[in-house]
PDB file of C-alpha atoms in Angstrom:
ATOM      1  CA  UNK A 226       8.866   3.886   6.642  1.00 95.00           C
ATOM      2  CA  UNK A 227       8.134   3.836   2.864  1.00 97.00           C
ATOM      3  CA  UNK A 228       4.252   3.771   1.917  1.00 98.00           C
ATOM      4  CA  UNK A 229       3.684   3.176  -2.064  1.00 97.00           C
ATOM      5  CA  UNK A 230       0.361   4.385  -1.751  1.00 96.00           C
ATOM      6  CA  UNK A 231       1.102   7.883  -0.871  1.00 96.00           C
ATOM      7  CA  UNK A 232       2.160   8.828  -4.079  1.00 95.00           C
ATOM      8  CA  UNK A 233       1.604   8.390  -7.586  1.00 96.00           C
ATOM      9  CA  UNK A 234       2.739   5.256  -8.881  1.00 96.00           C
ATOM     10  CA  UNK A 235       2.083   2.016 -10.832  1.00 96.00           C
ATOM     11  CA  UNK A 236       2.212  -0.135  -7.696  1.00 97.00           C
ATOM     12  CA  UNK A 237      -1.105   1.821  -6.721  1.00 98.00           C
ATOM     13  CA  UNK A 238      -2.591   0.115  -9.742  1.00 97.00           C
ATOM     14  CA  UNK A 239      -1.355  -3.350  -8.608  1.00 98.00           C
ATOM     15  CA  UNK A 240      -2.803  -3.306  -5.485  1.00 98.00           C
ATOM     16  CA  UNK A 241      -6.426  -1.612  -6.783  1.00 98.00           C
ATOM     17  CA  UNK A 242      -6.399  -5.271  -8.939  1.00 98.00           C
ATOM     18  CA  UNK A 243      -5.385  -7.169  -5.793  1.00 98.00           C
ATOM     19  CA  UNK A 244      -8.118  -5.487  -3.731  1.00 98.00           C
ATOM     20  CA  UNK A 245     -10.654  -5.596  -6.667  1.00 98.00           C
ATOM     21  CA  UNK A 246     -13.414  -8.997  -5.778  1.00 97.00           C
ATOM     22  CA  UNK A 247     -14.231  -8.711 -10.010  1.00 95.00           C
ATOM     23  CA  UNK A 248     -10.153  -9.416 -10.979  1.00 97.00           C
ATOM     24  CA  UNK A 249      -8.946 -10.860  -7.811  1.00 96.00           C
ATOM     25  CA  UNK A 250     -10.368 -14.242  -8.116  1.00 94.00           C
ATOM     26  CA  UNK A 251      -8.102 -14.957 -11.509  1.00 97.00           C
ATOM     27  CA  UNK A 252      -5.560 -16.830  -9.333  1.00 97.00           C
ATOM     28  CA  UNK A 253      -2.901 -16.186 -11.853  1.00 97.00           C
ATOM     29  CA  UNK A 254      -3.518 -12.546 -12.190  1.00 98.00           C
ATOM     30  CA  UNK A 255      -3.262 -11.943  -8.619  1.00 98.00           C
ATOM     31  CA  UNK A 256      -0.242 -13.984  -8.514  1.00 98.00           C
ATOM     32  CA  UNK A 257       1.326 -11.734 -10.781  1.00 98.00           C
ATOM     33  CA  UNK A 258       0.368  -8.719  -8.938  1.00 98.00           C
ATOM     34  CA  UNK A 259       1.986  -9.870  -5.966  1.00 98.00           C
ATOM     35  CA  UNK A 260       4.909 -10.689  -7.926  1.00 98.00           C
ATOM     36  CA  UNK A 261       5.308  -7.184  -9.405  1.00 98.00           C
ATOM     37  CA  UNK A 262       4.265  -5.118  -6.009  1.00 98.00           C
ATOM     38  CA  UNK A 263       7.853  -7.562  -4.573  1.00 98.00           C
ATOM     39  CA  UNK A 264       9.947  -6.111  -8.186  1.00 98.00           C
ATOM     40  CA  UNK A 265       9.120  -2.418  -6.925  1.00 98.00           C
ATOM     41  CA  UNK A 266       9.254  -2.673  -3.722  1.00 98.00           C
ATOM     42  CA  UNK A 267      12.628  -4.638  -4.571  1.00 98.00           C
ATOM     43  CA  UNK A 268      13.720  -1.694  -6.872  1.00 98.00           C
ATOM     44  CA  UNK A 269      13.229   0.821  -3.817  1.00 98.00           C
ATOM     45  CA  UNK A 270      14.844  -1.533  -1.000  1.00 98.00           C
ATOM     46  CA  UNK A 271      18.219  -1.565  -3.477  1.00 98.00           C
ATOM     47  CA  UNK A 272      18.906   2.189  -3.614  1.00 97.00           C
ATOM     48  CA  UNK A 273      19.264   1.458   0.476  1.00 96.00           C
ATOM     49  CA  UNK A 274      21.896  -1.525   0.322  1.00 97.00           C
ATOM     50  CA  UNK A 275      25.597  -1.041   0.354  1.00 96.00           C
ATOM     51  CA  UNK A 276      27.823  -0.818  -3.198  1.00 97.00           C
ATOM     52  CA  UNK A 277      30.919  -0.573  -4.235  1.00 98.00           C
ATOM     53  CA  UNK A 278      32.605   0.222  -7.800  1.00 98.00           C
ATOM     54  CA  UNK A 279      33.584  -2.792  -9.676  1.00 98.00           C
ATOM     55  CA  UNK A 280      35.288  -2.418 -13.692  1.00 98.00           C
ATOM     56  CA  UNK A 281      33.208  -4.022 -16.173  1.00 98.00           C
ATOM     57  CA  UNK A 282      35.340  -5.326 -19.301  1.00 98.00           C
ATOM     58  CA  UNK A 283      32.652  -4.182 -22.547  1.00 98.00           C
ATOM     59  CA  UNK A 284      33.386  -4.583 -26.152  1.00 98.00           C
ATOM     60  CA  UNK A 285      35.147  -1.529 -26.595  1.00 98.00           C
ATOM     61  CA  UNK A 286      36.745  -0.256 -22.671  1.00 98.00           C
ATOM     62  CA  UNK A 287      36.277  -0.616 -18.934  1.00 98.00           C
ATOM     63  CA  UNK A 288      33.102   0.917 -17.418  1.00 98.00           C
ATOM     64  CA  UNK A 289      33.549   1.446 -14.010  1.00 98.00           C
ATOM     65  CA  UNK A 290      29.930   0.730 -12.201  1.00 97.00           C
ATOM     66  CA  UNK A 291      28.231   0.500  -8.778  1.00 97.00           C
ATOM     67  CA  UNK A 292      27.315  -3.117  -7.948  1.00 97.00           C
ATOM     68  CA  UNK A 293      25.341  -4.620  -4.580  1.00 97.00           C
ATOM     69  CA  UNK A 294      28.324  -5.764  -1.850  1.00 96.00           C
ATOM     70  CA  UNK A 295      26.367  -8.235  -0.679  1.00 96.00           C
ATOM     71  CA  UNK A 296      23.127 -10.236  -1.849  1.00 96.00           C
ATOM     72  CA  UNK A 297      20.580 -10.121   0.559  1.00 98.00           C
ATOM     73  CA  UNK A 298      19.071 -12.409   1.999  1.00 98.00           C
ATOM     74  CA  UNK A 299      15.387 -13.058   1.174  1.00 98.00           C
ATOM     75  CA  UNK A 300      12.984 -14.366   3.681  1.00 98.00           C
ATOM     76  CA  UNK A 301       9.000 -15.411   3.883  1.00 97.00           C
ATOM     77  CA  UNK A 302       6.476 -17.014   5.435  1.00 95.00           C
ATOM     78  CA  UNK A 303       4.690 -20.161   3.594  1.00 91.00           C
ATOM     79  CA  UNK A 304       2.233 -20.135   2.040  1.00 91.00           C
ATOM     80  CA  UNK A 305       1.013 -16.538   1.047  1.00 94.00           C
ATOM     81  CA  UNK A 306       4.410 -14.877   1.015  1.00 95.00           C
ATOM     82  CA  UNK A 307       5.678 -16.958  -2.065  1.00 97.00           C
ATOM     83  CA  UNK A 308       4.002 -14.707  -4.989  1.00 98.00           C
ATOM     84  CA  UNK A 309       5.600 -11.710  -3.411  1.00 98.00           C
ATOM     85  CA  UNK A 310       8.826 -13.235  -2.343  1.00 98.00           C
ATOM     86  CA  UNK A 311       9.144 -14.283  -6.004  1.00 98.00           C
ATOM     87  CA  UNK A 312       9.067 -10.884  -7.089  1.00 98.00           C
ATOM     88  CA  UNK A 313      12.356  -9.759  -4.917  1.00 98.00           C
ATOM     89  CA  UNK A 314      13.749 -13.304  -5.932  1.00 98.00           C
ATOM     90  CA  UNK A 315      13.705 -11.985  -9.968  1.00 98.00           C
ATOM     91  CA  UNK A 316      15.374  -8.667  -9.324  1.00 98.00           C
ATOM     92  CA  UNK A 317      17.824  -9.829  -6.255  1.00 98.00           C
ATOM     93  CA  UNK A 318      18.670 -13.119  -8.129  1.00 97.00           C
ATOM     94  CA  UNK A 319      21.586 -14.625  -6.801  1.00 97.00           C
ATOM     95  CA  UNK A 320      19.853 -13.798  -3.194  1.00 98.00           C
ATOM     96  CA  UNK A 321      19.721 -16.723  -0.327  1.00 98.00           C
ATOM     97  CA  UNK A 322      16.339 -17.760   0.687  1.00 98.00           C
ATOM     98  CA  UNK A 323      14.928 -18.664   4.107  1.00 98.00           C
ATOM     99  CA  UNK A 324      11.308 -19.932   4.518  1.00 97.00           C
ATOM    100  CA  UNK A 325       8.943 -20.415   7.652  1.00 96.00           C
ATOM    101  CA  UNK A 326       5.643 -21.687   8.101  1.00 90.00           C
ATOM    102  CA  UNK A 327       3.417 -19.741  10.314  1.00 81.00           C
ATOM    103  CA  UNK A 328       0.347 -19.371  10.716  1.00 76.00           C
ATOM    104  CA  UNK A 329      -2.949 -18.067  13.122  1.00 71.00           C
ATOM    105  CA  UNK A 330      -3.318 -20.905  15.900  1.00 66.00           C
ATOM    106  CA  UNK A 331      -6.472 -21.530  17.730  1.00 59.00           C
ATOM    107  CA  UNK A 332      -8.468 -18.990  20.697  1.00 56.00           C
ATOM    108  CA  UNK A 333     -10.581 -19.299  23.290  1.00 50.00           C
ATOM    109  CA  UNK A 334     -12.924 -16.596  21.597  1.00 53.00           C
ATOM    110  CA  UNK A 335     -13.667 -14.932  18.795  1.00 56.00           C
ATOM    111  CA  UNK A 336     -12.667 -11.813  19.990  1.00 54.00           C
ATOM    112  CA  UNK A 337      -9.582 -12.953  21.737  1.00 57.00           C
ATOM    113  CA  UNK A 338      -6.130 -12.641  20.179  1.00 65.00           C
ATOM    114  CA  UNK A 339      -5.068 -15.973  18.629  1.00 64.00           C
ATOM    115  CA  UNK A 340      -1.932 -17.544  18.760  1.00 76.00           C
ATOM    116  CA  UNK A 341       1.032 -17.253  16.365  1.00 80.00           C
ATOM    117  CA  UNK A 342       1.763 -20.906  15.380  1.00 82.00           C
ATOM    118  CA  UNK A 343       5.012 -22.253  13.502  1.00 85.00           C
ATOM    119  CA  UNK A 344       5.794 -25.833  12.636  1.00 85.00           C
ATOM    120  CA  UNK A 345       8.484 -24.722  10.025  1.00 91.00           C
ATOM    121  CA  UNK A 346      11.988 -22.848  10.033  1.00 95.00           C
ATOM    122  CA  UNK A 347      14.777 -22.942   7.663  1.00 97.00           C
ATOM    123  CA  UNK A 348      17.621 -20.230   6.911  1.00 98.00           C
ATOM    124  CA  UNK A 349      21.115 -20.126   5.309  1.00 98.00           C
ATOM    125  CA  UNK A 350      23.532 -17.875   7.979  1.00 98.00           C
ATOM    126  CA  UNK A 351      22.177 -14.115   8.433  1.00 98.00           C
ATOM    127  CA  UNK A 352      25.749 -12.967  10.102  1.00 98.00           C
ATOM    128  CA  UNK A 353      26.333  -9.404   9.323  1.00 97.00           C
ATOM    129  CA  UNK A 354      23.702  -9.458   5.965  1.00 98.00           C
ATOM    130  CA  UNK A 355      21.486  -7.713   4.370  1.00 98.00           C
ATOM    131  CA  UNK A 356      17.861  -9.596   5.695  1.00 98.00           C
ATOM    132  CA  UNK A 357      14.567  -8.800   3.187  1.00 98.00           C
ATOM    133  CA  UNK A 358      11.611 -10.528   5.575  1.00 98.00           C
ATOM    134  CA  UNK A 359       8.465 -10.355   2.826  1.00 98.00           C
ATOM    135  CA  UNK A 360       4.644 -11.086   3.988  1.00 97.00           C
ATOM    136  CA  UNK A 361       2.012  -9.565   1.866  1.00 97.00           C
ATOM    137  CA  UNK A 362      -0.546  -8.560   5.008  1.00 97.00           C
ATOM    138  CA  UNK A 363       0.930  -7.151   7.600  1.00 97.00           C
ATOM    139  CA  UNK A 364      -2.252  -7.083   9.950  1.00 96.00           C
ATOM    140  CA  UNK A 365      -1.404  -7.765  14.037  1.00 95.00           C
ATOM    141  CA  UNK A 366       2.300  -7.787  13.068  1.00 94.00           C
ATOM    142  CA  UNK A 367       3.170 -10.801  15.397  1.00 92.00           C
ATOM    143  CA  UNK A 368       3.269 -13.188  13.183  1.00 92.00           C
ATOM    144  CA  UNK A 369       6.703 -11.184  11.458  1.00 95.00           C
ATOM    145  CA  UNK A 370       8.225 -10.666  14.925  1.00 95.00           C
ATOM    146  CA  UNK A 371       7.744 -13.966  15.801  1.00 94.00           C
ATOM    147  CA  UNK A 372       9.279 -15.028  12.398  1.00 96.00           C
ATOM    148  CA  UNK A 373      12.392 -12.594  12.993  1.00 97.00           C
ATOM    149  CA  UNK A 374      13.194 -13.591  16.017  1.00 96.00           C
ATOM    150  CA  UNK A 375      13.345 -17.466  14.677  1.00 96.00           C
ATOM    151  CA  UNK A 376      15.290 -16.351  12.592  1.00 97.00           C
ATOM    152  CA  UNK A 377      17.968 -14.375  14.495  1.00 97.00           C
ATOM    153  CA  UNK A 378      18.889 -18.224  15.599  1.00 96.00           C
ATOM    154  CA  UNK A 379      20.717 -18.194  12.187  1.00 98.00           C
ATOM    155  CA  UNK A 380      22.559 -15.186  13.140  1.00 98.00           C
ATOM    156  CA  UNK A 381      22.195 -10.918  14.021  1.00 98.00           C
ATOM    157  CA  UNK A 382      21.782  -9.332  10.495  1.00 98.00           C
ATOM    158  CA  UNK A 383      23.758  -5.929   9.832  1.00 97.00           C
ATOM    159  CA  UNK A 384      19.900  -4.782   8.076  1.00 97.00           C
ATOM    160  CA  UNK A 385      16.639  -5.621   8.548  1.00 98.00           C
ATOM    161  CA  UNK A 386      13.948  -4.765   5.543  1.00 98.00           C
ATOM    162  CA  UNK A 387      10.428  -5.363   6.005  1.00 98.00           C
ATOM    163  CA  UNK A 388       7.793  -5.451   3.380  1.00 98.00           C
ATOM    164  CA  UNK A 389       4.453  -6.013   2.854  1.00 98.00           C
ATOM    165  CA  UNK A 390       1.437  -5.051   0.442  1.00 98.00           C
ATOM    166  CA  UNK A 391      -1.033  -4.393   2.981  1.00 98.00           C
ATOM    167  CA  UNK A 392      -0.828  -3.284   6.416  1.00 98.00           C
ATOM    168  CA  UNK A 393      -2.965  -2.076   9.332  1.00 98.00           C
ATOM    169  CA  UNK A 394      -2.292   0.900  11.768  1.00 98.00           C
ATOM    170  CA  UNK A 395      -2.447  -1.490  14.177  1.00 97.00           C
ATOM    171  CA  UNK A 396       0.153  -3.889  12.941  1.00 97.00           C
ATOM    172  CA  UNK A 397       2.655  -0.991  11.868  1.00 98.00           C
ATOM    173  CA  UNK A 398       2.401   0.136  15.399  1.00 98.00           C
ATOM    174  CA  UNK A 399       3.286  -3.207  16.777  1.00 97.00           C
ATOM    175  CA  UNK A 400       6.466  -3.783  14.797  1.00 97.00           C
ATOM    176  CA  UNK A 401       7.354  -0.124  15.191  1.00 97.00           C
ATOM    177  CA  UNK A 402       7.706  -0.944  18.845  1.00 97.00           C
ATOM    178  CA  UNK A 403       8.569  -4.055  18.921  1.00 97.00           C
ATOM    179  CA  UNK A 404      11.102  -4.164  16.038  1.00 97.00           C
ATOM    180  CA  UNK A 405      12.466  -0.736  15.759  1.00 96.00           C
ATOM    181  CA  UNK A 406      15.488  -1.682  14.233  1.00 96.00           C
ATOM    182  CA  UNK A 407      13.912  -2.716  11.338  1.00 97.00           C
ATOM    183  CA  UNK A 408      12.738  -0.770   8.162  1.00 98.00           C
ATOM    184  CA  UNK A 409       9.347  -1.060   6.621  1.00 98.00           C
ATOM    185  CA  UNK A 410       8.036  -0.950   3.471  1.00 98.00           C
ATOM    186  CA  UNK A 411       4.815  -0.800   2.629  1.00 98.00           C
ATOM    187  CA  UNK A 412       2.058  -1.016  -0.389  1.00 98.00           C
ATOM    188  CA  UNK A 413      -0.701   0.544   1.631  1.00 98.00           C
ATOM    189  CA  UNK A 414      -1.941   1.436   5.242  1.00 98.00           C
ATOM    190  CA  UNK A 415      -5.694   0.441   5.753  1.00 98.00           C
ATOM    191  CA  UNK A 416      -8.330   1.873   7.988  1.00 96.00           C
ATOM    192  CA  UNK A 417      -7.737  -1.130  10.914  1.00 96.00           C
ATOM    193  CA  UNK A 418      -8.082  -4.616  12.022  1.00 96.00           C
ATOM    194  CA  UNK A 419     -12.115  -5.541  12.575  1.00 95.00           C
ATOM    195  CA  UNK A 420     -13.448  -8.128  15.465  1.00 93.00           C
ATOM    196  CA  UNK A 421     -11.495 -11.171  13.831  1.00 89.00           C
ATOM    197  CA  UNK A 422      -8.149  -9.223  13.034  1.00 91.00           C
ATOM    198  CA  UNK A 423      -8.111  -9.217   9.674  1.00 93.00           C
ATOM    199  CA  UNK A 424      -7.002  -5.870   7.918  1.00 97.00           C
ATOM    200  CA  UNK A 425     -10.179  -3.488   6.716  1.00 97.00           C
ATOM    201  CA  UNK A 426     -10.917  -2.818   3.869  1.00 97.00           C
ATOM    202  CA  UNK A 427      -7.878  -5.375   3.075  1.00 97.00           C
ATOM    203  CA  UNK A 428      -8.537  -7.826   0.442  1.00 97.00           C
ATOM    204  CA  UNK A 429      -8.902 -11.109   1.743  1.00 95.00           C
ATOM    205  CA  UNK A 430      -7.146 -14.091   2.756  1.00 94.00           C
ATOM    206  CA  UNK A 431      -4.079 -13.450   0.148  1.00 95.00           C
ATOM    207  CA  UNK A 432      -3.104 -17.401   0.610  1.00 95.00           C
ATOM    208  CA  UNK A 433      -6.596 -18.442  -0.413  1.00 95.00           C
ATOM    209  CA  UNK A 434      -6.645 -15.741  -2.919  1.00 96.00           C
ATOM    210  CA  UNK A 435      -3.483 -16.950  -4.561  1.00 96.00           C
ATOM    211  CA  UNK A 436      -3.669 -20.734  -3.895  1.00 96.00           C
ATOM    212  CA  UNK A 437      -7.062 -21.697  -3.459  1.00 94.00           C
ATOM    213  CA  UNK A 438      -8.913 -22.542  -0.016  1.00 91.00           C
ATOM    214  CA  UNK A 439      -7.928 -24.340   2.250  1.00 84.00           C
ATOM    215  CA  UNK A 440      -9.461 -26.607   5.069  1.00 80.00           C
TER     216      UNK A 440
END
Protein backbone atom coordinates (compact mmCIF):
# COMPACT_ATOMS: atom_id res chain seq x y z
CA UNK A 1 0.00 0.00 0.00
CA UNK A 2 1.27 3.45 -1.13
CA UNK A 3 -0.05 6.52 1.07
CA UNK A 4 0.94 10.10 -0.58
CA UNK A 5 0.33 11.68 2.54
CA UNK A 6 3.04 10.16 4.50
CA UNK A 7 5.63 11.99 2.99
CA UNK A 8 6.55 15.16 1.63
CA UNK A 9 5.11 15.87 -1.57
CA UNK A 10 3.10 18.17 -3.89
CA UNK A 11 0.10 15.83 -3.94
CA UNK A 12 -0.20 16.80 -0.10
CA UNK A 13 -0.90 20.28 -1.39
CA UNK A 14 -3.60 19.02 -3.83
CA UNK A 15 -5.53 17.38 -1.50
CA UNK A 16 -5.19 20.38 1.43
CA UNK A 17 -7.16 22.48 -1.69
CA UNK A 18 -9.58 19.58 -2.19
CA UNK A 19 -10.31 19.37 1.55
CA UNK A 20 -10.23 23.23 1.97
CA UNK A 21 -14.50 24.53 2.18
CA UNK A 22 -12.81 28.36 1.12
CA UNK A 23 -11.19 26.79 -2.48
CA UNK A 24 -13.17 23.71 -2.83
CA UNK A 25 -16.34 25.16 -4.02
CA UNK A 26 -14.47 26.61 -7.42
CA UNK A 27 -15.79 23.57 -9.35
CA UNK A 28 -13.05 23.94 -11.84
CA UNK A 29 -10.29 24.17 -9.38
CA UNK A 30 -11.23 21.10 -7.69
CA UNK A 31 -11.59 19.45 -10.92
CA UNK A 32 -8.16 20.09 -11.59
CA UNK A 33 -6.97 18.85 -8.36
CA UNK A 34 -8.46 15.65 -8.89
CA UNK A 35 -7.01 15.57 -12.20
CA UNK A 36 -3.42 16.13 -10.99
CA UNK A 37 -3.69 13.81 -7.61
CA UNK A 38 -4.69 10.81 -10.91
CA UNK A 39 -1.09 12.29 -12.99
CA UNK A 40 0.94 11.37 -9.68
CA UNK A 41 -0.58 8.76 -8.57
CA UNK A 42 -0.32 7.66 -12.40
CA UNK A 43 3.48 8.52 -12.35
CA UNK A 44 3.95 6.10 -9.22
CA UNK A 45 1.57 3.15 -10.54
CA UNK A 46 4.07 3.13 -13.90
CA UNK A 47 7.40 2.42 -12.18
CA UNK A 48 5.22 -0.97 -11.13
CA UNK A 49 4.05 -2.08 -14.77
CA UNK A 50 6.02 -4.35 -16.99
CA UNK A 51 8.69 -2.86 -19.87
CA UNK A 52 10.66 -3.90 -22.26
CA UNK A 53 13.56 -2.14 -24.44
CA UNK A 54 12.39 -0.89 -27.70
CA UNK A 55 15.15 1.27 -30.33
CA UNK A 56 14.05 4.65 -30.93
CA UNK A 57 15.28 6.03 -34.48
CA UNK A 58 16.42 10.09 -33.34
CA UNK A 59 17.97 12.57 -35.60
CA UNK A 60 21.34 11.55 -35.16
CA UNK A 61 21.35 7.33 -33.82
CA UNK A 62 19.26 4.67 -32.14
CA UNK A 63 18.45 5.17 -28.42
CA UNK A 64 17.60 2.13 -26.97
CA UNK A 65 14.69 2.91 -24.17
CA UNK A 66 12.31 1.21 -21.71
CA UNK A 67 8.69 1.48 -22.90
CA UNK A 68 5.19 0.13 -21.04
CA UNK A 69 4.40 -3.69 -22.60
CA UNK A 70 1.09 -3.20 -22.26
CA UNK A 71 -1.39 -0.12 -21.75
CA UNK A 72 -3.43 -0.55 -18.93
CA UNK A 73 -6.52 -0.55 -18.67
CA UNK A 74 -8.27 2.36 -16.90
CA UNK A 75 -11.42 1.93 -14.99
CA UNK A 76 -14.06 4.24 -12.82
CA UNK A 77 -17.09 4.67 -11.41
CA UNK A 78 -19.56 7.55 -12.86
CA UNK A 79 -19.93 10.24 -11.83
CA UNK A 80 -17.18 11.36 -9.26
CA UNK A 81 -14.38 9.19 -10.59
CA UNK A 82 -14.16 11.13 -14.00
CA UNK A 83 -11.85 14.21 -12.75
CA UNK A 84 -9.46 11.67 -11.37
CA UNK A 85 -9.73 9.07 -14.03
CA UNK A 86 -8.85 11.92 -16.42
CA UNK A 87 -5.72 12.46 -14.79
CA UNK A 88 -4.35 8.65 -15.43
CA UNK A 89 -6.12 9.03 -18.93
CA UNK A 90 -3.36 12.13 -19.82
CA UNK A 91 -0.28 10.26 -18.69
CA UNK A 92 -1.46 6.49 -19.76
CA UNK A 93 -2.90 7.85 -23.10
CA UNK A 94 -3.41 5.22 -25.42
CA UNK A 95 -5.05 3.28 -22.22
CA UNK A 96 -8.66 1.39 -22.68
CA UNK A 97 -11.38 2.70 -20.57
CA UNK A 98 -14.17 0.91 -18.71
CA UNK A 99 -16.92 2.86 -16.83
CA UNK A 100 -19.67 1.82 -14.19
CA UNK A 101 -22.30 3.55 -12.52
CA UNK A 102 -22.67 2.89 -8.90
CA UNK A 103 -23.87 4.35 -6.42
CA UNK A 104 -25.30 4.24 -2.39
CA UNK A 105 -28.90 2.55 -2.66
CA UNK A 106 -31.54 3.03 -0.12
CA UNK A 107 -31.67 1.56 4.01
CA UNK A 108 -33.94 0.78 6.36
CA UNK A 109 -32.08 3.22 8.86
CA UNK A 110 -29.88 5.72 9.18
CA UNK A 111 -27.48 3.83 10.87
CA UNK A 112 -27.81 0.73 8.83
CA UNK A 113 -25.40 -0.10 6.01
CA UNK A 114 -26.92 0.87 2.64
CA UNK A 115 -26.86 -0.92 -0.38
CA UNK A 116 -24.32 -0.80 -3.23
CA UNK A 117 -26.48 -0.04 -6.34
CA UNK A 118 -25.34 -0.32 -10.15
CA UNK A 119 -27.47 0.30 -13.19
CA UNK A 120 -24.30 0.67 -15.46
CA UNK A 121 -21.31 -1.62 -16.71
CA UNK A 122 -19.16 -1.37 -19.67
CA UNK A 123 -15.46 -2.75 -20.29
CA UNK A 124 -13.18 -3.56 -23.28
CA UNK A 125 -11.49 -7.37 -22.45
CA UNK A 126 -9.29 -7.34 -19.08
CA UNK A 127 -7.56 -10.91 -20.12
CA UNK A 128 -4.15 -11.03 -18.71
CA UNK A 129 -3.88 -6.78 -18.37
CA UNK A 130 -2.77 -4.39 -16.49
CA UNK A 131 -6.40 -3.09 -14.60
CA UNK A 132 -6.11 0.77 -12.94
CA UNK A 133 -9.79 0.81 -10.96
CA UNK A 134 -9.83 4.85 -9.87
CA UNK A 135 -12.55 6.26 -7.22
CA UNK A 136 -11.57 9.35 -5.42
CA UNK A 137 -13.23 8.25 -1.75
CA UNK A 138 -12.59 5.15 -0.81
CA UNK A 139 -14.92 5.15 2.38
CA UNK A 140 -16.85 1.46 3.12
CA UNK A 141 -14.85 0.04 0.18
CA UNK A 142 -17.87 -2.00 -1.23
CA UNK A 143 -18.77 -0.03 -3.66
CA UNK A 144 -14.95 -0.91 -5.53
CA UNK A 145 -15.37 -4.63 -4.79
CA UNK A 146 -18.58 -4.69 -6.07
CA UNK A 147 -17.29 -2.76 -9.18
CA UNK A 148 -14.27 -5.35 -9.59
CA UNK A 149 -16.02 -8.13 -9.46
CA UNK A 150 -18.45 -6.72 -12.45
CA UNK A 151 -15.83 -6.33 -13.98
CA UNK A 152 -13.92 -9.66 -13.82
CA UNK A 153 -17.05 -10.66 -16.28
CA UNK A 154 -14.77 -9.02 -18.95
CA UNK A 155 -12.00 -11.20 -18.00
CA UNK A 156 -9.15 -12.16 -14.82
CA UNK A 157 -6.56 -9.28 -15.08
CA UNK A 158 -2.72 -10.29 -14.66
CA UNK A 159 -2.72 -6.73 -12.09
CA UNK A 160 -5.00 -5.08 -10.18
CA UNK A 161 -4.19 -1.18 -9.10
CA UNK A 162 -6.39 0.60 -6.87
CA UNK A 163 -6.46 4.26 -6.24
CA UNK A 164 -8.13 6.72 -4.53
CA UNK A 165 -7.63 10.33 -2.92
CA UNK A 166 -9.27 9.70 0.22
CA UNK A 167 -9.78 6.71 2.20
CA UNK A 168 -10.99 5.52 5.61
CA UNK A 169 -9.39 2.85 7.96
CA UNK A 170 -12.39 1.28 7.65
CA UNK A 171 -12.64 0.99 3.93
CA UNK A 172 -8.79 0.04 3.51
CA UNK A 173 -9.53 -2.75 5.85
CA UNK A 174 -12.39 -4.00 3.82
CA UNK A 175 -10.62 -4.24 0.48
CA UNK A 176 -7.51 -5.49 2.24
CA UNK A 177 -9.57 -8.52 3.05
CA UNK A 178 -11.70 -8.75 0.63
CA UNK A 179 -9.45 -7.94 -2.38
CA UNK A 180 -6.03 -8.90 -1.37
CA UNK A 181 -4.82 -9.37 -4.63
CA UNK A 182 -5.07 -6.01 -5.40
CA UNK A 183 -2.67 -3.00 -4.78
CA UNK A 184 -3.70 0.27 -3.30
CA UNK A 185 -2.83 3.55 -3.67
CA UNK A 186 -3.74 6.12 -1.75
CA UNK A 187 -3.81 10.18 -1.28
CA UNK A 188 -4.63 10.03 2.39
CA UNK A 189 -6.01 7.79 5.29
CA UNK A 190 -8.64 9.71 7.46
CA UNK A 191 -9.60 9.33 11.06
CA UNK A 192 -12.98 6.98 10.09
CA UNK A 193 -16.37 6.68 8.70
CA UNK A 194 -19.09 8.73 11.12
CA UNK A 195 -22.96 7.50 11.70
CA UNK A 196 -23.82 7.98 7.86
CA UNK A 197 -20.49 6.42 6.41
CA UNK A 198 -19.03 9.08 4.97
CA UNK A 199 -15.14 9.45 5.48
CA UNK A 200 -14.10 12.03 8.56
CA UNK A 201 -12.67 14.67 8.26
CA UNK A 202 -13.04 13.78 4.33
CA UNK A 203 -14.14 16.54 2.20
CA UNK A 204 -17.46 16.08 1.03
CA UNK A 205 -19.50 14.56 -1.53
CA UNK A 206 -16.55 14.76 -4.33
CA UNK A 207 -19.46 14.24 -7.17
CA UNK A 208 -21.35 17.24 -5.85
CA UNK A 209 -18.15 18.98 -5.25
CA UNK A 210 -17.04 18.54 -8.82
CA UNK A 211 -20.41 18.54 -10.68
CA UNK A 212 -22.82 20.31 -8.77
CA UNK A 213 -25.77 18.75 -6.56
CA UNK A 214 -27.75 16.55 -7.35
CA UNK A 215 -31.42 15.46 -6.48
Amino acid sequence: MFVFAQQPSLANQFIAELRDVSIQQDRLRFRRNLERLGELMAYEISKKLPYHFIDVQTPLGISNTQVLRQQPVLATILRAGLPFHQGFANYFDQAENAFAGAYRGSSSSENEEFEIAMDYIVSPDLSGKVLILCDPMLATGRSLEKVYHALLRYGIPAQTHIAAVIASPEGVRHVQQQLPQCHLWLGAIDDHLNEHFYIVPGLGDSGDLAFGEKV
